[in-house]
Coordinates of C-alpha atoms in Angstrom, one line a residue:
X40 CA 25.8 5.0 -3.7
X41 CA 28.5 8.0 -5.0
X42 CA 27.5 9.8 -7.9
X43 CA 30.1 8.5 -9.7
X44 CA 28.4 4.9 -9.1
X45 CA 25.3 6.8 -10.2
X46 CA 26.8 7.9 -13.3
X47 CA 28.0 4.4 -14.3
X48 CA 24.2 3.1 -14.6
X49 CA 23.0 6.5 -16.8
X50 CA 25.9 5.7 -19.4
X51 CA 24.6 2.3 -20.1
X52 CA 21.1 2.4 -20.3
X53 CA 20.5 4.7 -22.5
X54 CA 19.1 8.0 -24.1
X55 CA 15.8 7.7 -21.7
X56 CA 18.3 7.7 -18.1
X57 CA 20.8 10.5 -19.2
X58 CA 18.4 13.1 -18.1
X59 CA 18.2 11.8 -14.7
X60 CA 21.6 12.1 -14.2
X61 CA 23.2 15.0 -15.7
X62 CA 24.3 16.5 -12.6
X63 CA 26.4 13.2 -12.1
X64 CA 30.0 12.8 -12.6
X65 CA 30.8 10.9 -15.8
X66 CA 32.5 7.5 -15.3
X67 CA 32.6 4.3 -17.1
X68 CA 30.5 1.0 -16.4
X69 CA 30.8 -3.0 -14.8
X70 CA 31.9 -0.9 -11.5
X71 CA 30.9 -3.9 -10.0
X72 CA 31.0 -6.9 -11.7
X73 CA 31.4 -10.4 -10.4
X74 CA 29.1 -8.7 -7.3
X75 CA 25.9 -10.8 -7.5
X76 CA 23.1 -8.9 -5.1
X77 CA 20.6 -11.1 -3.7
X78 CA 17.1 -9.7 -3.3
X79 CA 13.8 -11.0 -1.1
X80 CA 10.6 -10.0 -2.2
X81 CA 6.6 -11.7 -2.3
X82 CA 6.0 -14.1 -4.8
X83 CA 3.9 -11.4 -7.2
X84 CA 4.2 -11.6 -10.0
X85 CA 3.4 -7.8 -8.9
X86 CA 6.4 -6.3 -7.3
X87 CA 8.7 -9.0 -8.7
X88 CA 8.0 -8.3 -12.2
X89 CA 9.9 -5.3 -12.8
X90 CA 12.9 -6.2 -10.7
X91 CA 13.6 -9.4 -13.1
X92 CA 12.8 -7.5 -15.6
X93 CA 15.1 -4.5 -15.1
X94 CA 17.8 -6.9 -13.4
X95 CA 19.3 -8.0 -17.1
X96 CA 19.8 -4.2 -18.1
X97 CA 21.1 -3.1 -14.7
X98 CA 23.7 -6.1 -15.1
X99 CA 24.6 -4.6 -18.3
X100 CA 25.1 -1.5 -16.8
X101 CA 27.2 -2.3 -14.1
X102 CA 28.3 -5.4 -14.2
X103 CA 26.3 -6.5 -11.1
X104 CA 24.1 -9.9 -11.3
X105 CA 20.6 -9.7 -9.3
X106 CA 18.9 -12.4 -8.2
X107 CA 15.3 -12.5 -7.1
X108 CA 14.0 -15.0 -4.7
X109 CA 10.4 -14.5 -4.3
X110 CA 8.4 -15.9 -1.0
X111 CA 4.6 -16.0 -0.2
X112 CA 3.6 -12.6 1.2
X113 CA 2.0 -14.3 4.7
X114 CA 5.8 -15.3 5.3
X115 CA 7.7 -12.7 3.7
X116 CA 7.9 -10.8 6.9
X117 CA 9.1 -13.8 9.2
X118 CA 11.4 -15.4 6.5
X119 CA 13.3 -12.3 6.5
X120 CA 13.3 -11.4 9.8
X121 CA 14.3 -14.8 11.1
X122 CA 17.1 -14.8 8.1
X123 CA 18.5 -11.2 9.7
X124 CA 18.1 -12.6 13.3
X125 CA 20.0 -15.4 12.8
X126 CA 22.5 -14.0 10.9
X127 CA 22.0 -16.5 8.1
X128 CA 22.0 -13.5 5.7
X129 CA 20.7 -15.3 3.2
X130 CA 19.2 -12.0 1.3
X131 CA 21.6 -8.5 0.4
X132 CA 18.6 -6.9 0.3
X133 CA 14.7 -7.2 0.5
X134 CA 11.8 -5.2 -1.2
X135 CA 8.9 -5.6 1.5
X136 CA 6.2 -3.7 3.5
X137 CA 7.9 -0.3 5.4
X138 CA 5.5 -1.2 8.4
X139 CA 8.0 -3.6 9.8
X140 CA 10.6 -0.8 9.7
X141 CA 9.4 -0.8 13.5
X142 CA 10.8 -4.5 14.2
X143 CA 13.8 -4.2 11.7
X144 CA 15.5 -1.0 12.5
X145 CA 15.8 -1.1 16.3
X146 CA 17.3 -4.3 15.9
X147 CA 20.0 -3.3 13.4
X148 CA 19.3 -5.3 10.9
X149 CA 19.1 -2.5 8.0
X150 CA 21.6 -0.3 6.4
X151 CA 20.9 3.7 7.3
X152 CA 20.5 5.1 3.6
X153 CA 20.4 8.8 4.8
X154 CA 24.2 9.7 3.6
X155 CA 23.9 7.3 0.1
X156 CA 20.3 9.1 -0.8
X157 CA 21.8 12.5 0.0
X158 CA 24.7 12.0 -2.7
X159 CA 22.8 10.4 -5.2
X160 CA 21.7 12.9 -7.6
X161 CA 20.1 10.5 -10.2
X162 CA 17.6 9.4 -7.7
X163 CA 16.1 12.7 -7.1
X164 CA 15.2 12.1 -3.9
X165 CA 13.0 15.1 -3.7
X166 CA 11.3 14.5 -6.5
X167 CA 9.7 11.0 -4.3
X168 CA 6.4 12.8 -2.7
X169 CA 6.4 14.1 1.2
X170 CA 4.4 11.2 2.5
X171 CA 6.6 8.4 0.9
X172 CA 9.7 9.7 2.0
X173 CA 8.6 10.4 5.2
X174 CA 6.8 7.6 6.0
X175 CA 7.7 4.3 3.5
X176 CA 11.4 5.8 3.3
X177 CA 12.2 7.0 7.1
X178 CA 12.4 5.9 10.5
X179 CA 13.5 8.4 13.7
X180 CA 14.7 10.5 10.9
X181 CA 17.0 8.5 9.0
X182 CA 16.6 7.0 6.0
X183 CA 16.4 3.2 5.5
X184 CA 14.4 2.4 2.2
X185 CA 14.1 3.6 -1.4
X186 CA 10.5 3.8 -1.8
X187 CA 9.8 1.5 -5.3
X188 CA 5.8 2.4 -4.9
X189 CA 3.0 4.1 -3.7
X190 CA 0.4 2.7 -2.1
X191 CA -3.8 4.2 -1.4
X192 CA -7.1 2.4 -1.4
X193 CA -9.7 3.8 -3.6
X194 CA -12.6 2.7 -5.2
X195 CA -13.3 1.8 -8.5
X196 CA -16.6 2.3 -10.5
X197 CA -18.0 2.0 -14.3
X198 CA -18.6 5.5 -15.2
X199 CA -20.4 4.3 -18.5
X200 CA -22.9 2.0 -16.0
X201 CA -23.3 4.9 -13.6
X202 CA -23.9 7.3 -16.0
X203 CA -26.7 5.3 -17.7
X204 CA -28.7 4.9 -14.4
X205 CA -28.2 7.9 -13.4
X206 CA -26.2 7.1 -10.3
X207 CA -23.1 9.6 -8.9
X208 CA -19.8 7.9 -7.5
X209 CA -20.3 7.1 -3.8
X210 CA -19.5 9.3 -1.2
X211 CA -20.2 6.9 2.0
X212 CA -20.1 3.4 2.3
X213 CA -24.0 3.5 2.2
X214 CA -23.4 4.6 -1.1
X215 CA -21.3 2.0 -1.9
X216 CA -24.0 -0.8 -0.5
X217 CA -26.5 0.7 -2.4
X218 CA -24.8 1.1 -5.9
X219 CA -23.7 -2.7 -5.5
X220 CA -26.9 -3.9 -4.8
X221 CA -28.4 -2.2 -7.7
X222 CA -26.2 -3.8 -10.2
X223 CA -25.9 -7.4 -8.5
X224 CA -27.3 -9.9 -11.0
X225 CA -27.5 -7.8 -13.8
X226 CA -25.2 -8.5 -16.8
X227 CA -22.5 -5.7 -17.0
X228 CA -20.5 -6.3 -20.1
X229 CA -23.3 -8.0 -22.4
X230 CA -22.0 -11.3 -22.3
X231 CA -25.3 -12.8 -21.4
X232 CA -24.2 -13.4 -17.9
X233 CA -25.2 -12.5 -14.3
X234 CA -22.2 -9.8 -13.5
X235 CA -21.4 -8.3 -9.7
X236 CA -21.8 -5.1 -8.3
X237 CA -18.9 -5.3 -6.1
X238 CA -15.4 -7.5 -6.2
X239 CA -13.5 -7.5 -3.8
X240 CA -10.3 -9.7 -2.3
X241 CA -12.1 -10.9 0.9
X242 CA -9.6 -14.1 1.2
X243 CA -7.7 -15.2 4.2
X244 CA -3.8 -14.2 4.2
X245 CA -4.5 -12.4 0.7
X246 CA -4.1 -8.6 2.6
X247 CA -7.8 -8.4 3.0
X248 CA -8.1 -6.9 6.0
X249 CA -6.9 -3.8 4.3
X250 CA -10.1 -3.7 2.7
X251 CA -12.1 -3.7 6.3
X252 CA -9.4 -1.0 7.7
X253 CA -10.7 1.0 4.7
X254 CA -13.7 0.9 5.6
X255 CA -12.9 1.0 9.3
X256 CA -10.9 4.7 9.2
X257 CA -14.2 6.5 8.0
X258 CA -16.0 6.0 11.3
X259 CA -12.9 5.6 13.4
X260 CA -10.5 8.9 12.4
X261 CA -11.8 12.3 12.2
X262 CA -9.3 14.5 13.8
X263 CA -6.7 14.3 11.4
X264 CA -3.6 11.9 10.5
X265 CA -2.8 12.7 14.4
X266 CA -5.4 11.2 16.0
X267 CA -4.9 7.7 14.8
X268 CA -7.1 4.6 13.8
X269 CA -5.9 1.9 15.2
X270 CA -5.1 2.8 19.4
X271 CA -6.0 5.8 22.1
X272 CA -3.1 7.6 21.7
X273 CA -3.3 8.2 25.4
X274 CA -3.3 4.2 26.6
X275 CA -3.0 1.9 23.7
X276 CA -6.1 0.7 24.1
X277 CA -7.3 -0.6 20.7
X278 CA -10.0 1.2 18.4
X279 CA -11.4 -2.3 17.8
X280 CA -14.8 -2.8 20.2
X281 CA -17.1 0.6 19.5
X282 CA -19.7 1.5 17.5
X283 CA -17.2 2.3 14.9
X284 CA -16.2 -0.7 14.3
X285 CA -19.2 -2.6 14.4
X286 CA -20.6 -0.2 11.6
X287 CA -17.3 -1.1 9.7
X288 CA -17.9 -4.7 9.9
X289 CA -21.3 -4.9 9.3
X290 CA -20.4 -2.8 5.4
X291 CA -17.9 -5.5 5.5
X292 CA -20.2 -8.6 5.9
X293 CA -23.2 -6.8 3.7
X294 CA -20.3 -6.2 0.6
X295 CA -19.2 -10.0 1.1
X296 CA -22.7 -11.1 0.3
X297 CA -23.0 -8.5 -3.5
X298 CA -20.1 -9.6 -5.4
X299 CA -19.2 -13.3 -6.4
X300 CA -20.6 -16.5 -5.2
X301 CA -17.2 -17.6 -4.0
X302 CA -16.0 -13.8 -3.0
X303 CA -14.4 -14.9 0.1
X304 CA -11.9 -17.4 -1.3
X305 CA -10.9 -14.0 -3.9
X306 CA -7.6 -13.1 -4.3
X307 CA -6.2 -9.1 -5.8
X308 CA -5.6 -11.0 -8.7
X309 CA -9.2 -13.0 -9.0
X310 CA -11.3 -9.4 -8.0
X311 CA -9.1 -7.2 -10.7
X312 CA -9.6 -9.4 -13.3
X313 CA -13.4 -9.3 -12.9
X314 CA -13.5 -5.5 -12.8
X315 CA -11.5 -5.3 -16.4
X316 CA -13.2 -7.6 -17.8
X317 CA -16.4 -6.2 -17.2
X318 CA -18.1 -7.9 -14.6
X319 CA -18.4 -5.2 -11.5
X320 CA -19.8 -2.0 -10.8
X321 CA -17.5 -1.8 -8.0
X322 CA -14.0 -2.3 -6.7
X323 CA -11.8 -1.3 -4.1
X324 CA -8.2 -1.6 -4.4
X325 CA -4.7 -0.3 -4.6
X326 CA -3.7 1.8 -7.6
X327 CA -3.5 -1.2 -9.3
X328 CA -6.8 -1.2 -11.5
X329 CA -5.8 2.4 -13.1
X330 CA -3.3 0.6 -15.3
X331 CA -5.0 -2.6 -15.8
X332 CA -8.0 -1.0 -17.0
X333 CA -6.4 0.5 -20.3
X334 CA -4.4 -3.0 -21.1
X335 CA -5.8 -4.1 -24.2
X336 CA -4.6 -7.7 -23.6
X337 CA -7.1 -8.4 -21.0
X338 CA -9.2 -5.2 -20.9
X339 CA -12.8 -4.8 -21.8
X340 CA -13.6 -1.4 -19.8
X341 CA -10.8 1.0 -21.5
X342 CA -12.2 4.7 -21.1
X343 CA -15.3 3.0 -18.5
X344 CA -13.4 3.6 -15.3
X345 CA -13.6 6.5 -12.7
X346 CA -11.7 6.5 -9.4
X347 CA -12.7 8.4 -6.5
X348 CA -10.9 8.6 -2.8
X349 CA -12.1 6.4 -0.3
X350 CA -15.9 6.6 0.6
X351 CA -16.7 8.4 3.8
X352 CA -19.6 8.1 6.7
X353 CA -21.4 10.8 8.6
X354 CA -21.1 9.0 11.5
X355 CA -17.4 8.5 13.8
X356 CA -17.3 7.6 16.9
X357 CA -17.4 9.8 19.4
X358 CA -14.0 9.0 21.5
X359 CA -14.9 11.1 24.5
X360 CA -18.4 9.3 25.0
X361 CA -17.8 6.0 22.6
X362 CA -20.8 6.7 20.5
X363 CA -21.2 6.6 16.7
X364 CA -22.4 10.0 16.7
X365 CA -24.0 12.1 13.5
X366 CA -21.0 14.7 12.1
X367 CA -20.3 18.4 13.0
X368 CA -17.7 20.9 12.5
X369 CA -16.2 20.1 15.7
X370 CA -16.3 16.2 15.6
X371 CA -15.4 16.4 11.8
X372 CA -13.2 19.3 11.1
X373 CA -12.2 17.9 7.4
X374 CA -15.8 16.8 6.3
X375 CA -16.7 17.5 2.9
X376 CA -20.5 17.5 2.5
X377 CA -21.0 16.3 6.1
X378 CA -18.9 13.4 5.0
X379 CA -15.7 12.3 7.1
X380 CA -13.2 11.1 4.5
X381 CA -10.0 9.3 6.2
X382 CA -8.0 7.7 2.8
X383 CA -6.1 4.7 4.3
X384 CA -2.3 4.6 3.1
X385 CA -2.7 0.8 3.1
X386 CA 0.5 -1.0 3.5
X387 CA 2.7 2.3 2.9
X388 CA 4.5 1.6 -1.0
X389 CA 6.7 -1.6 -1.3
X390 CA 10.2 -0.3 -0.3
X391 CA 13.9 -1.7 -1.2
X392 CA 16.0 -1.7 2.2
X393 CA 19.6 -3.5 2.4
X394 CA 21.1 -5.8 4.9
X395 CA 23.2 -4.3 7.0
X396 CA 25.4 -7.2 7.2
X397 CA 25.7 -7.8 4.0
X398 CA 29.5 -7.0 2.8
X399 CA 30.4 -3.4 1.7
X400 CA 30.6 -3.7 -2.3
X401 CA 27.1 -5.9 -1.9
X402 CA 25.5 -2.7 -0.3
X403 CA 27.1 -0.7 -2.9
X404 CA 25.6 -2.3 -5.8
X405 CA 22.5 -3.0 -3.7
X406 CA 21.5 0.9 -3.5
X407 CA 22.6 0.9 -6.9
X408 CA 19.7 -1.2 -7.7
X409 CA 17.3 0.2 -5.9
X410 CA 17.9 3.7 -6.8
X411 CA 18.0 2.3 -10.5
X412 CA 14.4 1.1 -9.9
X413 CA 13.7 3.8 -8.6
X414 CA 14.6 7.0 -10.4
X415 CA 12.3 8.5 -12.8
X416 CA 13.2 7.3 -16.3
X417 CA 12.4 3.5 -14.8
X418 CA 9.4 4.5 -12.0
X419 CA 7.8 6.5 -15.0
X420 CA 7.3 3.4 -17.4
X421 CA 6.7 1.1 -13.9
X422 CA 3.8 3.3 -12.2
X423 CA 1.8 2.7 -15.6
X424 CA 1.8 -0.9 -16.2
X425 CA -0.5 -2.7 -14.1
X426 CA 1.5 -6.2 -14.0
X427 CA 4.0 -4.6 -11.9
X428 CA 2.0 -3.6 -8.7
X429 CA 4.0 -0.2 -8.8
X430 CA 1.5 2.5 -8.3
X431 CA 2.7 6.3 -8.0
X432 CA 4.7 7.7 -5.9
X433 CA 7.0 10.9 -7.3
X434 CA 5.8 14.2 -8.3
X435 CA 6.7 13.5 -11.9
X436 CA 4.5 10.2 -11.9
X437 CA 1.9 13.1 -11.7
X438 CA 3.0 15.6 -13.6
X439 CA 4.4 13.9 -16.4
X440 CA 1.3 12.7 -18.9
X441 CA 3.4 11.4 -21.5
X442 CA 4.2 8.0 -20.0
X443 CA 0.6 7.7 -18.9
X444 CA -1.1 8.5 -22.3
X445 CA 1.4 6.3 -24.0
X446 CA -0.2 3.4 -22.0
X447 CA -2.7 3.8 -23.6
X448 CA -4.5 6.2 -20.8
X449 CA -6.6 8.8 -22.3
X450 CA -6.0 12.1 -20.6
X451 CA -9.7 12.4 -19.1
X452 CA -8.8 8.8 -17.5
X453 CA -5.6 9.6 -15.7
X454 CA -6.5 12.7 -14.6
X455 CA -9.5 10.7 -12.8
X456 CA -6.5 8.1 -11.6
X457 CA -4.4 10.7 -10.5
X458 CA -7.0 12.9 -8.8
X459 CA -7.8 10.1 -6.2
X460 CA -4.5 9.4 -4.9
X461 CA -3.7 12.9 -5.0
X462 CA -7.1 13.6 -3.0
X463 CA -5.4 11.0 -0.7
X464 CA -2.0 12.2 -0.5
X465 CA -3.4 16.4 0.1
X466 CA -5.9 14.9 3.0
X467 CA -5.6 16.2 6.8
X468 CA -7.0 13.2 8.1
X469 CA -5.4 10.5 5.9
X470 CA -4.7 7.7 7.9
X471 CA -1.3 5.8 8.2
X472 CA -0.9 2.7 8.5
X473 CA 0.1 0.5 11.4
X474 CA 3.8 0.8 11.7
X475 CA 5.0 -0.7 15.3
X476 CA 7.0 -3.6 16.7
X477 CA 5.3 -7.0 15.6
X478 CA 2.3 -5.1 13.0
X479 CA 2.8 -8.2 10.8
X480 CA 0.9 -10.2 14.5
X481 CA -1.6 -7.3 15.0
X482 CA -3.2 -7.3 11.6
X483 CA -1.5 -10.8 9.7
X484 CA -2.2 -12.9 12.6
X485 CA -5.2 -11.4 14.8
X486 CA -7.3 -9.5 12.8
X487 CA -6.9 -11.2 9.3
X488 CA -7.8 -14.7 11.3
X489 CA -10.9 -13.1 13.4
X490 CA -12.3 -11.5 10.1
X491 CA -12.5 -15.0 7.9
X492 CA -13.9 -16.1 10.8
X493 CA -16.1 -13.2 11.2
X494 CA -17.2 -13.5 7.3
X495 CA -17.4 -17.3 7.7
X496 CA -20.0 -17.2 10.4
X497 CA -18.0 -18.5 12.4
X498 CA -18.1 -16.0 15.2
X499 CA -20.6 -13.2 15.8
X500 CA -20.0 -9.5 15.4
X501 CA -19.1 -8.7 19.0
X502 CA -17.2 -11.8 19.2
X503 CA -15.2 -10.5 16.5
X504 CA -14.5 -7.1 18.0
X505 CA -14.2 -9.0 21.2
X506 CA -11.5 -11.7 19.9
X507 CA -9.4 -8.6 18.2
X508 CA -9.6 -6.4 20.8
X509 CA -8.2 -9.2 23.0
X510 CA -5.7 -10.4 21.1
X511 CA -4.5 -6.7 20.6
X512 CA -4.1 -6.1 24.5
X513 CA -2.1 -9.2 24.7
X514 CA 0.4 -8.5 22.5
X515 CA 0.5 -5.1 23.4
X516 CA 1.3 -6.4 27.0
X517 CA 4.2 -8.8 25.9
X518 CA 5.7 -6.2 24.1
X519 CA 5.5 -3.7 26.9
X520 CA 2.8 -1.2 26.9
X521 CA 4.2 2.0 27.5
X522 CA 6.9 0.9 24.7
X523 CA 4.1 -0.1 21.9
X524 CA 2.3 3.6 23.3
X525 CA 5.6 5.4 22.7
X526 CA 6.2 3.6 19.5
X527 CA 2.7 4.7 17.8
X528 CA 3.0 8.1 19.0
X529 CA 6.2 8.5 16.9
X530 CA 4.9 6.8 14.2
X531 CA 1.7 9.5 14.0
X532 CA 4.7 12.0 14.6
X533 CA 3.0 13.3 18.2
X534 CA 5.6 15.0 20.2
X535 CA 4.0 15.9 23.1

């Protein structure tokens, strides 16, 4: 998009944009009207939510109608892919996971952003943090998405029920296990009722296996964002049959047990509404919960939450001898407390990307949009409203405490929020996210299928690691080994 495009959206929306824009050229609005842009994302309402909602003003603004056509997330990935492929081109433009940048660039199918991002002056592209532009935003160093969130696990805990027992905020996962277990049963928001000391999404095809890679990265990732979680970075051979991941499944199958009676059928949605309503100890989750915890329309635990970066282990696995071995300066250069911390960057920030196909004005007003979303006077309001699923991912989001404490956020409370995913985002050894051809098989498909099994008791522990591990080598060797191997390496940024 020009800056004169820019320009057009500041001059209709009011007092609250002009300030993003002032360096822009000044123009007049409905630069493209009659365009109607056409834009794929999950079913939400999170991530949905504020595009419909923003769609009517942006209309006003330019002239441009948007449509949103949601889709399950388990088929978001194909449905697209297969539209592109076929060159159906159903969709102008999609707002979807950046991890599939790795099936979706090479093939052509999206529109290189790097020119349009450097000539937009309302989006303040350097204002978006390092990690989001470099990793949600950028493939082989070009730009091909607008990055609409940011996206961390962390856990989630009741300061108020801590405090009165006398408990600290885990720093392992054995700490996790033991805080849940103390508050299972026990009736946390004095409704008379048996409450949980732990809620998490455990269900199948509801991105639960983010949870287990969580879990996973402490024991399996203690040489930096370098060294990787998911492969060798030497033969692809997967990190998925060691004495790291059998620690990180058997946290997982204890914490399915201490939470609700029906835990593994749990969706985000069912696990975030227990936490702020009361009724857990525990949670681990996207930034969501931050902002959900201070709406007053479904809130009972305003001013009762803490957040803290992802619970470590002082045990990793050894890679040179395959042993979960006790932590040292060598083994754990990053360790805090002889605790390895690796915060996961589950799933990488939802990201707008346009069709390259899609005809020229389309693309115009389709960065339009996206950079609308995105630029600071919209993401500000966005990042603090839980419905939205828009956690944050510019400098400002953390600097800027005004749209936070008009929430309803009181300033002790964000600067808890904020602190985790900044602990996150300043971390040597923060892991990234699976980013190669065909990551929507590796963790959708194979793992997401072995761990309901695995939780079901359907298969054992080392049939689990087995059946992944497998599965992994399989695809990897379709693909082409050395190809998949050359393809993480860039995507961990190793050069050599």
């Amino acid at each position: 998009m020009s800056r004169y495009l820019a320009r057009a959206l500041v001059m209709a929306v009011g007092v609250g944009l002009l300030a993003a824009c002032n360096a822009s050229n000044s123009t007049s609005t409905g630069n493209f009207s009659g365009t109607t842009i056409r834009v794929v994302t999950f079913t939400g309402p999170q991530i949905a939510e504020p595009l419909q909602r923003r769609a009517p003003d942006f209309e006003k603004a330019t002239g441009a109608k948007v449509q949103v056509i949601t889709v399950p997330f388990s088929d978001l990935y194909q449905k697209v892919l297969t539209d592109f492929a076929t060159k159906t081109n159903s969709y102008d433009a999609t707002v979807f996971d950046p991890q599939w940048m790795g099936d979706y660039v090479p093939a052509g199918y999206l529109e290189d952003l790097t020119d349009r991002v450097k000539n937009d002056s309302a989006l303040q592209w350097n204002d978006i943090a390092p990690f989001f532009r470099d990793f949600s935003a950028t493939f082989k160093g070009k730009v091909y998405t607008i990055p609409l969130d940011g996206d961390f696990q962390m856990v989630y805990y009741r300061k108020d029920l801590l405090q009165q027992h006398g408990l600290q905020p885990p720093a392992t996962w054995d700490d996790y296990i033991s805080i849940a277990k103390h508050f299972q049963g026990k009736d946390l928001n004095g409704d008379g009722k048996a409450d949980y000391g732990s809620c998490l999404a455990m269900k199948r095809s509801a991105q639960s296996y983010w949870a287990w890679l969580s879990i996973a990265a402490a024991y399996l990732q203690s040489q930096g964002t370098k060294q990787g979680a998911f492969f060798n970075t030497d033969n692809m051979q997967p990190l998925t049959n060691n004495p790291g991941a059998a620690a990180a499944l058997d946290v997982y199958k204890q914490l399915s047990k201490i939470g609700p009676p029906d835990q593994l059928n749990n969706d985000v949605g069912d696990s975030r509404g227990l936490f702020v309503t009361g009724r857990c100890a525990l949670s681990l989750d996207w930034g969501d919960i931050g902002p959900l915890a201070v709406d007053k329309t479904q809130s009972t635990v305003q001013d009762k939450v803490g957040a803290v970066i992802l619970p470590g282990s002082k045990k990793v696995l050894d890679r040179s001898t395959g042993q979960l071995t006790d932590c040292n300066a060598t083994l754990c250069p990053y360790a805090t407390n002889g605790v390895n911390h690796s915060p996961f960057a589950a799933f990488g920030g939802w990201s707008g990307a346009i069709n390259k196909a899609a005809p020229a004005k389309v693309k115009d007003a389709a960065f339009a949009f996206l950079s609308y979303m995105s630029q600071p006077a919209q993401s500000s309001i966005d990042v603090t409203i839980g419905k939205t699923g828009f956690n944050p991912y510019r400098t400002t989001h953390f600097t800027n405490m005004g749209p936070w404490t008009a929430s309803g956020m009181s300033d002790q409370a964000a600067k808890d929020y904020l602190g985790a995913i900044q602990s996150s985002l300043q971390s040597p050894n923060m892991v990234l996210d699976l980013r190669i051809p065909q990551t929507a098989f590796y963790q959708q498909t194979a793992l997401d299928t072995a761990l309901a099994q695995y939780l079901a008791g359907e298969i054992s522990l080392s049939q689990t690691m087995a059946q992944i591990t497998d599965q992994w080598n399989k695809k990897t060797d379709e693909i082409g080994r050395p190809a998949q191997l050359d393809a993480y390496r860039s995507s961990l940024s190793i050069t050599k």
